[in-house]
């Protein structure tokens, strides 16, 4: 799992990495990030300026998933939503100003697979979910294969 990068230089960015590490450590064996997920998320958060707000919501989402399982994943429009037309994919929604960070994940086998992070901007074709569901499904399959080995 790659968490430190040479271009992450400010104290704020290092604290963000440390906080993510603590979250993943707290939920070890329950939350499984894809190897490309963390660098994607860090790149997104670096540009938002809302890291603290994001982390509080992210920690909350992980805790309710741990405590209540798939029952907290709702229909379209819910903060944790099943993606229509997708068997396994779900989305975590993080609204902040006009840019919305989205995390595609799967809740399967009582585990959360963190697959892909991106910005969703309503009305912008290049940020529609359909652009990201294929790669997210591929990452999930890769992770499931690795677990079997």
Coordinates of C-alpha atoms in Angstrom, one line a residue:
X1 CA 0.0 0.0 0.0
X2 CA 1.6 3.3 -1.1
X3 CA 0.9 6.1 1.2
X4 CA 3.9 8.3 1.1
X5 CA 5.0 10.2 -2.0
X6 CA 7.9 12.4 -2.5
X7 CA 5.7 15.3 -3.8
X8 CA 3.6 15.3 -0.6
X9 CA 5.5 17.9 1.2
X10 CA 3.4 20.1 3.5
X11 CA 2.6 19.3 7.1
X12 CA -1.1 19.4 6.2
X13 CA -0.7 16.7 3.6
X14 CA 1.4 14.5 5.9
X15 CA -1.2 14.8 8.6
X16 CA -3.9 13.8 6.0
X17 CA -1.9 10.7 5.2
X18 CA -1.4 9.9 8.8
X19 CA -5.1 10.2 9.5
X20 CA -6.0 7.9 6.6
X21 CA -3.4 5.4 7.9
X22 CA -5.1 5.5 11.3
X23 CA -8.5 5.0 9.7
X24 CA -7.3 2.0 7.7
X25 CA -5.5 0.6 10.8
X26 CA -8.6 0.9 12.9
X27 CA -10.6 -1.1 10.3
X28 CA -7.9 -3.6 9.3
X29 CA -9.4 -6.6 7.7
X30 CA -12.7 -4.8 7.2
X31 CA -11.6 -1.9 4.9
X32 CA -9.5 -2.9 1.9
X33 CA -8.2 -0.1 -0.3
X34 CA -7.1 -0.9 -3.9
X35 CA -3.4 0.0 -4.4
X36 CA -4.4 2.9 -6.8
X37 CA -7.2 4.2 -4.5
X38 CA -5.0 6.1 -2.0
X39 CA -3.0 8.1 -4.5
X40 CA -6.2 9.0 -6.3
X41 CA -7.9 10.2 -3.1
X42 CA -4.9 12.2 -2.0
X43 CA -4.7 14.0 -5.3
X44 CA -8.4 14.9 -5.1
X45 CA -8.2 16.1 -1.5
X46 CA -5.2 18.2 -2.2
X47 CA -7.2 20.2 -4.6
X48 CA -10.4 20.6 -2.5
X49 CA -9.3 22.4 0.7
X50 CA -12.0 20.5 2.6
X51 CA -9.8 17.7 4.0
X52 CA -11.1 17.9 7.6
X53 CA -14.7 17.9 6.5
X54 CA -14.0 14.9 4.2
X55 CA -12.2 12.9 6.8
X56 CA -14.9 13.3 9.4
X57 CA -17.6 12.1 6.9
X58 CA -15.3 9.3 5.7
X59 CA -14.7 8.1 9.2
X60 CA -18.4 8.2 9.9
X61 CA -19.3 6.2 6.8
X62 CA -16.7 3.5 7.7
X63 CA -18.0 3.3 11.3
X64 CA -21.7 2.8 10.2
X65 CA -20.7 0.3 7.6
X66 CA -18.8 -1.6 10.3
X67 CA -21.7 -1.4 12.8
X68 CA -24.7 -1.9 10.5
X69 CA -23.4 -3.5 7.3
X70 CA -25.2 -3.2 4.0
X71 CA -28.4 -2.0 5.6
X72 CA -26.9 1.6 5.6
X73 CA -26.4 1.5 1.8
X74 CA -29.5 3.1 0.3
X75 CA -31.0 3.8 -3.1
X76 CA -29.9 6.5 -5.5
X77 CA -29.4 9.9 -3.8
X78 CA -28.4 8.4 -0.4
X79 CA -25.0 9.3 1.0
X80 CA -24.1 5.6 0.7
X81 CA -25.9 4.4 -2.4
X82 CA -26.1 1.3 -4.5
X83 CA -25.3 2.2 -8.1
X84 CA -28.3 1.3 -10.3
X85 CA -27.4 -1.3 -12.9
X86 CA -24.4 -2.5 -11.0
X87 CA -24.4 -5.8 -9.0
X88 CA -21.7 -4.9 -6.4
X89 CA -20.8 -1.2 -6.8
X90 CA -21.8 1.5 -4.4
X91 CA -20.9 5.1 -3.9
X92 CA -19.9 7.3 -1.0
X93 CA -21.0 10.8 -1.6
X94 CA -19.0 13.8 -0.1
X95 CA -20.7 17.0 -1.2
X96 CA -18.5 20.1 -0.8
X97 CA -19.2 23.3 -2.6
X98 CA -19.6 22.7 -6.3
X99 CA -17.2 19.7 -6.5
X100 CA -18.3 16.4 -5.1
X101 CA -15.8 13.7 -4.2
X102 CA -17.1 10.3 -4.9
X103 CA -15.7 6.9 -3.7
X104 CA -16.8 3.8 -5.5
X105 CA -16.7 0.8 -3.2
X106 CA -18.1 -2.6 -2.9
X107 CA -19.6 -4.1 0.3
X108 CA -19.0 -7.8 -0.1
X109 CA -18.2 -10.7 2.3
X110 CA -18.6 -8.3 5.2
X111 CA -15.8 -6.1 3.9
X112 CA -15.5 -2.7 2.3
X113 CA -13.4 -2.7 -0.9
X114 CA -12.4 0.9 -1.6
X115 CA -12.0 0.9 -5.4
X116 CA -11.8 4.3 -7.0
X117 CA -12.1 8.0 -6.1
X118 CA -13.1 10.8 -8.4
X119 CA -14.9 14.2 -8.7
X120 CA -18.5 14.2 -9.8
X121 CA -19.7 17.5 -11.3
X122 CA -23.3 17.4 -12.3
X123 CA -23.9 18.1 -15.9
X124 CA -20.3 17.3 -16.8
X125 CA -20.2 14.3 -19.1
X126 CA -16.6 13.4 -18.3
X127 CA -17.4 12.9 -14.6
X128 CA -20.5 10.6 -15.0
X129 CA -20.4 7.4 -13.0
X130 CA -20.4 5.3 -16.2
X131 CA -16.8 6.4 -16.9
X132 CA -15.7 4.9 -13.6
X133 CA -17.8 1.8 -13.2
X134 CA -15.7 -0.3 -15.6
X135 CA -12.4 0.4 -13.9
X136 CA -14.0 0.0 -10.5
X137 CA -15.4 -3.4 -11.4
X138 CA -12.0 -4.5 -12.8
X139 CA -10.3 -3.4 -9.5
X140 CA -12.8 -5.3 -7.5
X141 CA -12.2 -8.5 -9.5
X142 CA -8.4 -8.0 -9.1
X143 CA -8.8 -7.7 -5.3
X144 CA -11.0 -10.7 -5.1
X145 CA -8.6 -12.8 -7.1
X146 CA -5.7 -11.6 -4.9
X147 CA -7.7 -12.7 -1.8
X148 CA -8.1 -16.2 -3.2
X149 CA -4.4 -16.6 -3.8

